[in-house]
């Protein structure tokens, strides 16, 4: 594999840690136990552990100890018209750690036509030097041509990337046609990758944008108006249809609306392997703010697909998340400063898209789903880390508290109440879309790679201490079923006698020679098409033997016998 | 009248004869047309002599003989052809003796029948004259000496309207086996008195040219009234003018777009949106052939690579999901464009459910199942008999799920689907055989124009899913309403066209290629036992089917122009148009710092360094801004206070991040 090697990092805290008296929460069960961490790994779990003397001990006092969160969707290096988002890998991962997220999976977004490998290296380098927590990378496929296959192959085999995102929106920029999607899905399935889809109908968005600008609507509300939730649902439906034809798993990023979530739920009931990722923004707030009189505030909410203006959406999405119809939470974190957003002050289509959420994600899910009684603490762990780790093949290294897993652990205080505000957040943007939200539940201590990085509200991080985590293809969680379905669902043709009746003479297609009667060859010798599998066609000789073609030939000479029935074929 | 009618009675067999000799002079074919021919005389004998006399003789004595007749008709109808063939064949000339009886047939009185409309049924007599329904009621005062049809114990329905036929299609240089003459003849035989045919222009051909071509063909050959849908096979710049001309001058109010047939007819989503917008403005109906052409194309490639070349490849490459997906997308686009949508050929459960679901949410969308989808299923694609399997090839394919016909007929009965079509477009086995080594080359289309009414009766009414009124609704009334033919067609009412069917709900028959009126060798409903059949069919006030005998004249069908903005469809659309206006938010101009946009030249440089000293209130208004709406822009900052405030504005991106946002709110 690749970049496993790591520069030596000054030890800011002790390398050995004992967490005493915590309640360990995994996605399947909770239990009281002590936890001993060493060398960045979980070494022992149990009571009355025998540990070396002098290790730093953290008293958890019955608080929850959960696996560190995994944020599956961040854009910390996203370029947009020459601007990059205000939170880079350093700023972004710092915020992540402060919120209890110990691993991010960032999206590599190449310019259309640019080499995936080169862009990947660029991201890799940036993240290596700046990231404070472990990270991995998705690669976005922004254009589809033949050369890309080799690069994809290389990324999967040598670079530790097993997930790729395709776009159904951003017409004339990233958007792919259905044919291209089909080809891409087929190829990615062959590689054993996870297919991520940005699901919105780009054609219709382009039309709506035109119409809305013509109507004189230029503010951020135009963004929501031009991307109604039907378009998101439609694209999700289409993506699922294509994926189910190919029998490949598909993962819908940023589920923002009820209807898209419903489509995913329905599809899962019918069998296709579909996963849906709501983001912190769609779980915690709604799109009514697009109509805010304050331009800067309204613009801060601009992201795609947009937040649904329906205020009941967050509640609905949380319910689906709780019952397992949606699986993973991301943040889609990609904030731009107000000055950057203001590039689109006279035209909403120019507003750079992206909201914050990397820091607030865990807290928002806890407050909206657990504190309201929709889900329990185990499901909370499942949707914030375990499911993501399973889907992206990080499990059980991440997403579980077990001996041998990475020592990414969060001590969670379910009762702590804090108010989210831009004044105290770690991100560099001026606006926080969750501004003023009172949240229950937040991390008390965050341990990343066995080191305490967040304690008592203080961060102890070093630029570049995050490692790149390579991911292997064919995650069992997805591909086990795919493999079996592949075996079961193989297609077979019908083996039937060759049709030897008259054939209408079509001038345009030279491949199909003159109608049968004038053909010299006997029916049974009629050369089978080269692709025909003779082992399957055990019927073709049962009625007509090689030696009986002479007496029968005259019969076949009759051109289009008038009854129309007897001329059809020599076999049943 | 007499002169006109005489040739009409004789004409049918002439083309029929030549047609049958063209296909090899089959004995079977001759048999068939012989039957038609001989019965011509038979029929008129019956009519003029035995039948009308009791009717004239006494009022009270009418019923007993007629009831006897009614019970006799069903059994004799199927046999009439073969039996009558022998004696009658040698005597064609007597046909000339028909005229004496003819003048009466323009005025008709239907007595004793139960009139069935989509809303109610009632017993009444119907008097027809000049091709219109003149009177309905009891004890009508009618001129003497008119022909009387006794319909005691039978139903009198509006003639069927087949919303979807393709009688003039040519694929790869082959034209469909049933042209307007044969097709409409079969239609009338099945109780359908009007068809809406699809004009399919070659991509790139002017739509008006194609329209004229179809008009010419249909005017010369059609035996029943017809109207035309136009298929939009390629998007181009002048489309708007062409559509406008068709709508304004040519009486067309429905246009179909294709989401399938990649690189041939297929439209992109953007094009569909634009076409739908135009259609909405013009007040027409958007029809859509809903299948995802991109996926089909890929699947076809894959299947051919797997070595599957037979007709089963067709259904494997057109899976249900692909239809469902496209229906969903079409509905989404239509909803965005606020355009009424009519989905042709709903063949699968998934697609039907999607439509039903969308209707529940309030979208104006209609679904058209086909006779083929209601009457049979796609398991035949796996038939060992290639020719049989190929006969079922159509797009979207008939679903291989045997539960589908049942599901579709349930939705039809509940009103979730509205109008039944046939998509009749037949190709002979020899024509289908062009694709014998490659299923993608098999010309697509099945029969159904003749069987449509009977199939719906058998599957829906005889099975107890719907009543006779619903039957009328789905076979004619709904279609007439959607396509703005109502109440001229689709209703038995005074002033409506005299297109009527006297329907015998008890008649039993078996559908077979031996007895159908089509040119194809295979009937996809072969062997289906059906209850319910037309006993008498009246088109334009004339009897065209009686006792199993057809009296049709090619070219007697009229083109029925259709007006725009059908109320049934557009009332809601109009109301929503008014409601759906969207407004921007009137907010103060953003006057904070702006990142130096590389692309957008319009966005000026950040405020502090800029020399432009104009006050915030005056800051370059975007030209599109409506000043009447921006009542807020001046509320906080007055024209004269900019001088005092300027130093404050010089602060570029103050670190707190809050105060620089905007001067308002």
Tab-separated table of C-alpha atoms in Angstrom, chain A residues 244-459:
chain	number	residue	atom	x	y	z
A	244	UNK	CA	-29.803	-1.999	-9.564
A	245	UNK	CA	-29.487	-2.857	-13.250
A	246	UNK	CA	-25.801	-3.385	-12.745
A	247	UNK	CA	-26.250	-4.962	-9.355
A	248	UNK	CA	-23.811	-2.663	-7.672
A	249	UNK	CA	-24.093	-0.858	-4.361
A	250	UNK	CA	-24.780	2.848	-4.511
A	251	UNK	CA	-24.364	5.481	-1.849
A	252	UNK	CA	-26.311	8.717	-2.087
A	253	UNK	CA	-24.382	11.582	-0.554
A	254	UNK	CA	-26.159	14.489	1.074
A	255	UNK	CA	-29.733	13.381	1.460
A	256	UNK	CA	-31.411	16.688	2.086
A	257	UNK	CA	-35.106	16.185	1.467
A	258	UNK	CA	-37.914	13.954	2.573
A	259	UNK	CA	-38.702	12.747	-0.899
A	260	UNK	CA	-35.133	11.686	-1.641
A	261	UNK	CA	-34.989	9.867	1.672
A	262	UNK	CA	-38.268	8.161	0.862
A	263	UNK	CA	-36.933	6.998	-2.471
A	264	UNK	CA	-33.944	5.432	-0.742
A	265	UNK	CA	-36.151	3.807	1.873
A	266	UNK	CA	-38.465	2.366	-0.737
A	267	UNK	CA	-35.632	1.089	-2.865
A	268	UNK	CA	-34.019	-0.646	0.100
A	269	UNK	CA	-37.245	-2.490	0.683
A	270	UNK	CA	-37.195	-3.776	-2.851
A	271	UNK	CA	-33.655	-5.075	-2.643
A	272	UNK	CA	-31.130	-2.785	-4.294
A	273	UNK	CA	-28.104	-2.012	-2.148
A	274	UNK	CA	-28.612	1.643	-1.433
A	275	UNK	CA	-27.172	3.765	1.322
A	276	UNK	CA	-28.148	7.265	2.221
A	277	UNK	CA	-26.134	9.915	3.974
A	278	UNK	CA	-27.965	12.827	5.531
A	279	UNK	CA	-25.661	15.614	6.630
A	280	UNK	CA	-25.537	17.589	9.821
A	281	UNK	CA	-27.116	20.561	8.084
A	282	UNK	CA	-30.165	18.646	6.894
A	283	UNK	CA	-30.572	17.020	10.304
A	284	UNK	CA	-30.175	20.177	12.303
A	285	UNK	CA	-31.689	23.031	10.378
A	286	UNK	CA	-33.944	23.781	7.444
A	287	UNK	CA	-34.055	25.922	4.336
A	288	UNK	CA	-36.372	28.652	5.501
A	289	UNK	CA	-33.297	30.792	6.072
A	290	UNK	CA	-32.828	31.206	2.326
A	291	UNK	CA	-35.574	33.760	2.619
A	292	UNK	CA	-33.769	35.671	5.323
A	293	UNK	CA	-33.595	39.413	4.816
A	294	UNK	CA	-29.954	39.249	5.714
A	295	UNK	CA	-28.167	38.376	2.522
A	296	UNK	CA	-25.058	37.071	4.229
A	297	UNK	CA	-27.036	34.790	6.458
A	298	UNK	CA	-29.112	33.459	3.601
A	299	UNK	CA	-25.988	32.880	1.535
A	300	UNK	CA	-24.324	30.946	4.322
A	301	UNK	CA	-26.931	28.204	3.857
A	302	UNK	CA	-26.254	27.763	0.174
A	303	UNK	CA	-25.274	24.196	-0.540
A	304	UNK	CA	-26.341	21.556	-3.026
A	305	UNK	CA	-28.762	19.887	-2.795
A	306	UNK	CA	-30.199	22.795	-0.830
A	307	UNK	CA	-31.635	22.502	2.636
A	308	UNK	CA	-35.295	21.762	2.329
A	309	UNK	CA	-37.542	24.737	3.049
A	310	UNK	CA	-39.958	22.290	4.646
A	311	UNK	CA	-39.364	22.780	8.398
A	312	UNK	CA	-40.430	19.225	9.228
A	313	UNK	CA	-37.607	17.746	7.171
A	314	UNK	CA	-34.948	17.480	9.921
A	315	UNK	CA	-37.339	15.584	12.127
A	316	UNK	CA	-38.244	13.215	9.333
A	317	UNK	CA	-34.657	12.520	8.362
A	318	UNK	CA	-33.742	11.857	11.972
A	319	UNK	CA	-36.523	9.308	12.189
A	320	UNK	CA	-35.283	7.497	9.115
A	321	UNK	CA	-31.766	7.601	10.483
A	322	UNK	CA	-33.006	6.101	13.723
A	323	UNK	CA	-34.790	3.202	12.051
A	324	UNK	CA	-31.856	2.389	9.807
A	325	UNK	CA	-33.292	3.518	6.493
A	326	UNK	CA	-30.532	6.067	6.312
A	327	UNK	CA	-27.185	4.831	7.530
A	328	UNK	CA	-24.448	7.372	7.814
A	329	UNK	CA	-24.100	11.000	8.757
A	330	UNK	CA	-21.671	13.331	7.100
A	331	UNK	CA	-21.240	17.050	7.266
A	332	UNK	CA	-20.552	18.154	3.714
A	333	UNK	CA	-18.332	20.660	5.479
A	334	UNK	CA	-17.166	23.207	2.949
A	335	UNK	CA	-17.551	26.709	4.311
A	336	UNK	CA	-16.760	29.904	2.452
A	337	UNK	CA	-16.383	33.254	4.088
A	338	UNK	CA	-19.060	35.833	3.538
A	339	UNK	CA	-16.762	37.775	1.243
A	340	UNK	CA	-16.298	34.677	-0.858
A	341	UNK	CA	-20.021	33.972	-0.913
A	342	UNK	CA	-20.582	37.566	-1.942
A	343	UNK	CA	-19.139	36.822	-5.349
A	344	UNK	CA	-22.679	35.778	-6.066
A	345	UNK	CA	-24.380	38.746	-4.524
A	346	UNK	CA	-26.080	39.668	-7.785
A	347	UNK	CA	-26.522	36.168	-9.067
A	348	UNK	CA	-27.229	33.238	-6.813
A	349	UNK	CA	-25.721	30.774	-9.253
A	350	UNK	CA	-22.288	32.225	-8.504
A	351	UNK	CA	-22.488	31.790	-4.743
A	352	UNK	CA	-19.937	29.149	-3.778
A	353	UNK	CA	-21.733	26.199	-2.260
A	354	UNK	CA	-21.060	24.664	1.095
A	355	UNK	CA	-22.042	24.820	4.724
A	356	UNK	CA	-20.282	24.082	7.978
A	357	UNK	CA	-20.996	21.051	10.136
A	358	UNK	CA	-17.817	19.119	10.773
A	359	UNK	CA	-17.690	20.246	14.379
A	360	UNK	CA	-21.404	20.184	15.101
A	361	UNK	CA	-22.262	16.868	13.472
A	362	UNK	CA	-22.077	14.553	16.495
A	363	UNK	CA	-23.790	17.016	18.764
A	364	UNK	CA	-26.583	17.718	16.303
A	365	UNK	CA	-27.310	14.010	15.864
A	366	UNK	CA	-27.300	13.480	19.590
A	367	UNK	CA	-29.564	16.418	20.246
A	368	UNK	CA	-32.019	15.746	17.439
A	369	UNK	CA	-32.128	11.991	17.556
A	370	UNK	CA	-30.952	10.632	20.880
A	371	UNK	CA	-32.056	13.398	23.209
A	372	UNK	CA	-35.496	13.299	21.602
A	373	UNK	CA	-35.764	9.551	22.108
A	374	UNK	CA	-35.709	8.571	18.472
A	375	UNK	CA	-32.607	6.422	18.727
A	376	UNK	CA	-30.535	4.880	21.455
A	377	UNK	CA	-26.869	5.381	22.139
A	378	UNK	CA	-25.897	2.262	20.184
A	379	UNK	CA	-27.659	3.453	17.075
A	380	UNK	CA	-25.945	6.793	17.627
A	381	UNK	CA	-22.597	5.055	17.406
A	382	UNK	CA	-23.764	3.155	14.350
A	383	UNK	CA	-24.752	6.253	12.378
A	384	UNK	CA	-21.854	8.416	13.453
A	385	UNK	CA	-19.052	5.917	12.969
A	386	UNK	CA	-19.664	2.173	12.732
A	387	UNK	CA	-21.791	2.107	9.583
A	388	UNK	CA	-19.405	4.442	7.838
A	389	UNK	CA	-16.476	2.240	8.807
A	390	UNK	CA	-18.271	-0.836	7.497
A	391	UNK	CA	-19.289	0.716	4.208
A	392	UNK	CA	-15.879	2.155	3.493
A	393	UNK	CA	-13.981	-0.896	4.720
A	394	UNK	CA	-12.389	0.647	7.781
A	395	UNK	CA	-14.065	-1.731	10.168
A	396	UNK	CA	-13.109	-2.876	12.769
A	397	UNK	CA	-10.062	-0.648	12.806
A	398	UNK	CA	-12.347	2.339	13.136
A	399	UNK	CA	-15.887	2.559	14.369
A	400	UNK	CA	-15.590	0.085	17.209
A	401	UNK	CA	-14.148	-0.128	20.669
A	402	UNK	CA	-12.456	-3.489	20.668
A	403	UNK	CA	-9.029	-4.842	21.383
A	404	UNK	CA	-6.820	-4.105	18.411
A	405	UNK	CA	-8.852	-1.217	17.084
A	406	UNK	CA	-7.373	2.238	16.711
A	407	UNK	CA	-7.382	4.234	19.885
A	408	UNK	CA	-9.822	6.825	18.570
A	409	UNK	CA	-12.134	7.233	21.494
A	410	UNK	CA	-14.489	9.907	22.680
A	411	UNK	CA	-15.773	10.348	26.190
A	412	UNK	CA	-19.226	11.719	25.679
A	413	UNK	CA	-21.217	13.753	28.100
A	414	UNK	CA	-24.883	13.364	27.239
A	415	UNK	CA	-26.087	16.028	29.630
A	416	UNK	CA	-23.856	18.894	28.773
A	417	UNK	CA	-25.781	21.681	27.135
A	418	UNK	CA	-24.105	24.158	24.930
A	419	UNK	CA	-25.184	26.737	22.458
A	420	UNK	CA	-23.681	26.595	19.024
A	421	UNK	CA	-22.476	29.950	17.880
A	422	UNK	CA	-20.014	31.374	15.444
A	423	UNK	CA	-18.309	33.159	18.338
A	424	UNK	CA	-16.998	29.983	19.855
A	425	UNK	CA	-16.688	27.572	16.988
A	426	UNK	CA	-13.361	26.433	15.621
A	427	UNK	CA	-14.128	27.004	11.993
A	428	UNK	CA	-12.923	30.149	10.262
A	429	UNK	CA	-16.276	31.251	8.859
A	430	UNK	CA	-18.231	34.179	10.209
A	431	UNK	CA	-21.579	32.407	10.087
A	432	UNK	CA	-22.629	29.197	11.649
A	433	UNK	CA	-25.769	27.731	10.139
A	434	UNK	CA	-26.703	26.250	13.498
A	435	UNK	CA	-26.273	29.612	15.208
A	436	UNK	CA	-28.134	29.755	18.483
A	437	UNK	CA	-29.062	26.109	18.623
A	438	UNK	CA	-29.024	24.714	22.130
A	439	UNK	CA	-27.624	21.246	22.043
A	440	UNK	CA	-27.537	18.424	24.511
A	441	UNK	CA	-24.556	16.155	24.451
A	442	UNK	CA	-21.016	16.983	23.565
A	443	UNK	CA	-17.563	15.432	23.849
A	444	UNK	CA	-15.697	15.779	27.106
A	445	UNK	CA	-12.434	14.177	26.102
A	446	UNK	CA	-11.371	13.241	22.617
A	447	UNK	CA	-8.572	10.789	22.061
A	448	UNK	CA	-7.082	10.411	18.645
A	449	UNK	CA	-4.379	7.857	17.910
A	450	UNK	CA	-4.116	7.188	21.618
A	451	UNK	CA	-3.433	10.792	22.503
A	452	UNK	CA	-5.658	13.237	24.244
A	453	UNK	CA	-6.393	15.965	21.763
A	454	UNK	CA	-9.338	17.629	23.398
A	455	UNK	CA	-9.879	18.059	27.084
A	456	UNK	CA	-11.671	20.691	29.137
A	457	UNK	CA	-12.465	22.627	26.034
A	458	UNK	CA	-8.845	22.902	25.017
A	459	UNK	CA	-7.360	21.436	21.879
